[in-house]
Amino acid sequence: MKEQLDNILKEAQDSYYHIKNLKDLENFRIKFLGRNGLLASLSSKFKDFPLEVRKEIGQYFNFVKEEINNLYLSKKEFLITQKKIFFDLSHPGEKIEKGRIHLISKEILKIKKIFSNLGFNIEEGRELVSEKENFDLLNIPPNHPSRDLWDTFWINKKEYLLRTHTSAHQVEYLLKYKPPVKFIVIGKVYRHEATDQRHEMQFHQIEGVSVGLQSNLSELKSVFQIFFENYFNKKIEIVFRNSYFPFTEPSLEVDISCVICKGKGCSLCKKSGYLEIAGAGMIHPYVLQQAKININKYYGYAFGIGLERIIMLKFNIPDVRLFHSMDLRFINQF
Ligand code: PHE
């Protein structure tokens, strides 16, 4: 009897490896564990044995039955999970988190497109520049009080610094291209100052430079008009005001009509109807000379626009710190 049970177990173990699908599995169950299966037919012979032998054989019988049942269950689980993975199309998939392009990067792409349609070359420069590039070449000598306009992150005992403005690349690209030329430099700048709703230590600027036979303030005004109307997708009025920068003469502060109230006065523009949007001016002859440009022949204008500021106006974003807050509720809206 024990030998017969061993043979059945061995046969079950062998056929276990040949079970390929649920149908094979069911045949396996019927053959070994079914009501008329091999085990059941053996158990019917128990009554022929004396009681003591019956007890011993009974235990062994139960052991074999359990072994075969375990084989059955483990194959069943394997086949079902395999079926789920490969065949159950209705089985819900795992959610995959997708990243997306940050709002600032998206807007940079749009801005580059508008300026490149206006004939500007697109540049990015470097974030680490020399003192000479950021200040001296721009008519801001050492110890000049106007250096205080830019709170600077110095590196290596004042040799290098994190650019405080994209103007740091004006001379570099004028030397590279030679006039007549138009280019923008768009990228991160750094200022060592306290942060609040409208100020961050790190932000972006769009620097525009045009040098040519007729690069003048009326062309600058048209460039602003076309750029802002394209960017905000509405009619915009441009206003120039007097200002001061060491590297432009005359220097201007540029206002646009308020994007919300269109000049009537609201809380965004503090009832003035206008928003400060850029610094600009005719490039100072000193700067043109640093770029080896003949100042009797060529004129140039330059401007600097704060990128976060115009994105905040376009999307009605109340606090500049949200851009780098890593708050997905903010980022995922765009
Ligand atoms: N670089 C100036 C700033 O950061 C802006 C500016 C650029 C002004 C070009 C005039 C011309 O404030």
XYZ file of C-alpha atoms in Angstrom, residues 77-219:
143
model
C -1.655 30.330 -8.033
C 1.175 30.499 -10.535
C -1.160 30.071 -13.507
C -3.649 32.638 -12.241
C -1.111 35.388 -11.604
C 0.510 34.639 -14.946
C -2.867 34.923 -16.580
C -3.472 38.260 -14.863
C -0.190 39.713 -16.007
C -0.369 38.554 -19.560
C -4.010 38.183 -20.407
C -6.326 40.089 -18.134
C -6.750 43.317 -20.082
C -9.297 44.630 -17.593
C -6.851 44.353 -14.690
C -6.193 47.968 -13.599
C -2.599 49.079 -14.247
C -0.279 50.767 -11.805
C -0.428 54.579 -11.997
C 2.762 55.978 -13.487
C 3.672 59.496 -12.336
C 4.656 61.599 -15.326
C 6.886 64.651 -15.103
C 6.216 67.805 -17.081
C 8.033 70.878 -18.320
C 8.152 73.628 -15.688
C 6.127 76.771 -16.428
C 9.273 78.894 -16.628
C 10.857 76.606 -19.231
C 7.637 76.579 -21.265
C 7.430 80.356 -21.295
C 11.122 80.656 -22.212
C 10.424 78.595 -25.340
C 7.540 80.913 -26.341
C 9.623 84.038 -25.686
C 12.564 82.723 -27.696
C 10.182 82.115 -30.580
C 8.750 85.647 -30.535
C 12.225 87.226 -30.472
C 13.607 84.943 -33.104
C 10.688 85.926 -35.384
C 11.791 89.536 -34.827
C 15.289 88.664 -36.069
C 17.080 88.311 -32.699
C 19.734 85.621 -32.218
C 19.135 83.571 -29.071
C 21.892 83.237 -26.447
C 22.077 81.963 -22.878
C 25.529 82.935 -21.619
C 26.882 81.496 -18.357
C 25.754 81.934 -14.779
C 29.324 82.362 -13.519
C 30.969 85.481 -14.944
C 33.935 87.700 -14.094
C 33.773 91.010 -12.268
C 34.922 92.604 -15.512
C 31.998 91.205 -17.510
C 29.356 91.975 -14.917
C 30.625 95.480 -14.034
C 33.782 96.996 -15.558
C 32.920 96.536 -19.226
C 29.505 98.041 -18.493
C 30.954 101.341 -17.289
C 30.723 100.365 -13.609
C 34.294 100.714 -12.255
C 35.367 99.234 -8.872
C 34.111 101.226 -5.891
C 31.596 103.053 -8.056
C 28.476 103.624 -5.946
C 26.222 102.258 -8.679
C 27.610 98.772 -7.948
C 25.330 98.865 -4.944
C 22.367 98.611 -7.336
C 23.189 94.923 -7.573
C 23.733 92.903 -4.382
C 26.270 90.427 -5.533
C 27.174 86.823 -4.730
C 30.968 86.942 -5.000
C 33.086 83.846 -5.571
C 36.855 83.422 -5.028
C 37.589 86.724 -3.360
C 35.862 88.912 -5.942
C 37.348 87.390 -9.064
C 34.145 85.706 -10.163
C 30.491 86.142 -9.303
C 27.063 84.789 -10.088
C 25.840 87.189 -12.753
C 23.558 89.814 -11.249
C 22.126 90.637 -14.668
C 22.249 89.262 -18.205
C 23.812 92.579 -19.280
C 27.073 90.826 -18.318
C 27.037 89.304 -21.833
C 26.438 92.457 -23.882
C 30.088 93.053 -24.780
C 30.876 89.347 -25.214
C 28.210 88.772 -27.886
C 28.792 92.144 -29.578
C 32.424 91.079 -30.022
C 31.317 87.699 -31.300
C 28.767 88.890 -33.876
C 29.920 92.364 -35.022
C 27.200 94.873 -36.006
C 24.611 95.067 -37.383
C 23.284 92.477 -34.937
C 20.318 91.750 -32.685
C 20.387 89.148 -29.926
C 18.719 88.240 -26.666
C 20.353 86.539 -23.687
C 17.885 84.645 -21.544
C 18.766 82.912 -18.295
C 19.169 82.847 -14.533
C 20.588 85.742 -12.551
C 21.350 86.037 -8.827
C 21.024 88.793 -6.242
C 21.965 88.627 -2.608
C 18.821 90.195 -1.239
C 15.909 89.458 1.060
C 13.072 87.489 -0.495
C 9.437 88.494 -0.489
C 6.399 88.154 -2.759
C 8.155 89.968 -5.593
C 11.837 89.237 -4.951
C 13.874 86.046 -5.095
C 17.635 85.524 -4.807
C 17.489 83.676 -8.096
C 15.361 84.721 -11.065
C 15.529 85.031 -14.847
C 16.136 87.954 -17.168
C 15.707 88.529 -20.871
C 18.428 90.837 -22.147
C 17.884 92.352 -25.583
C 20.599 94.088 -27.592
C 20.428 95.660 -31.022
C 23.342 97.476 -32.647
C 23.075 98.825 -36.166
C 23.010 101.921 -38.342
C 19.507 102.793 -37.167
C 18.989 101.004 -33.871
C 17.082 103.717 -32.027
C 14.442 104.193 -29.350
C 11.555 104.150 -31.801
C 12.657 100.715 -33.012
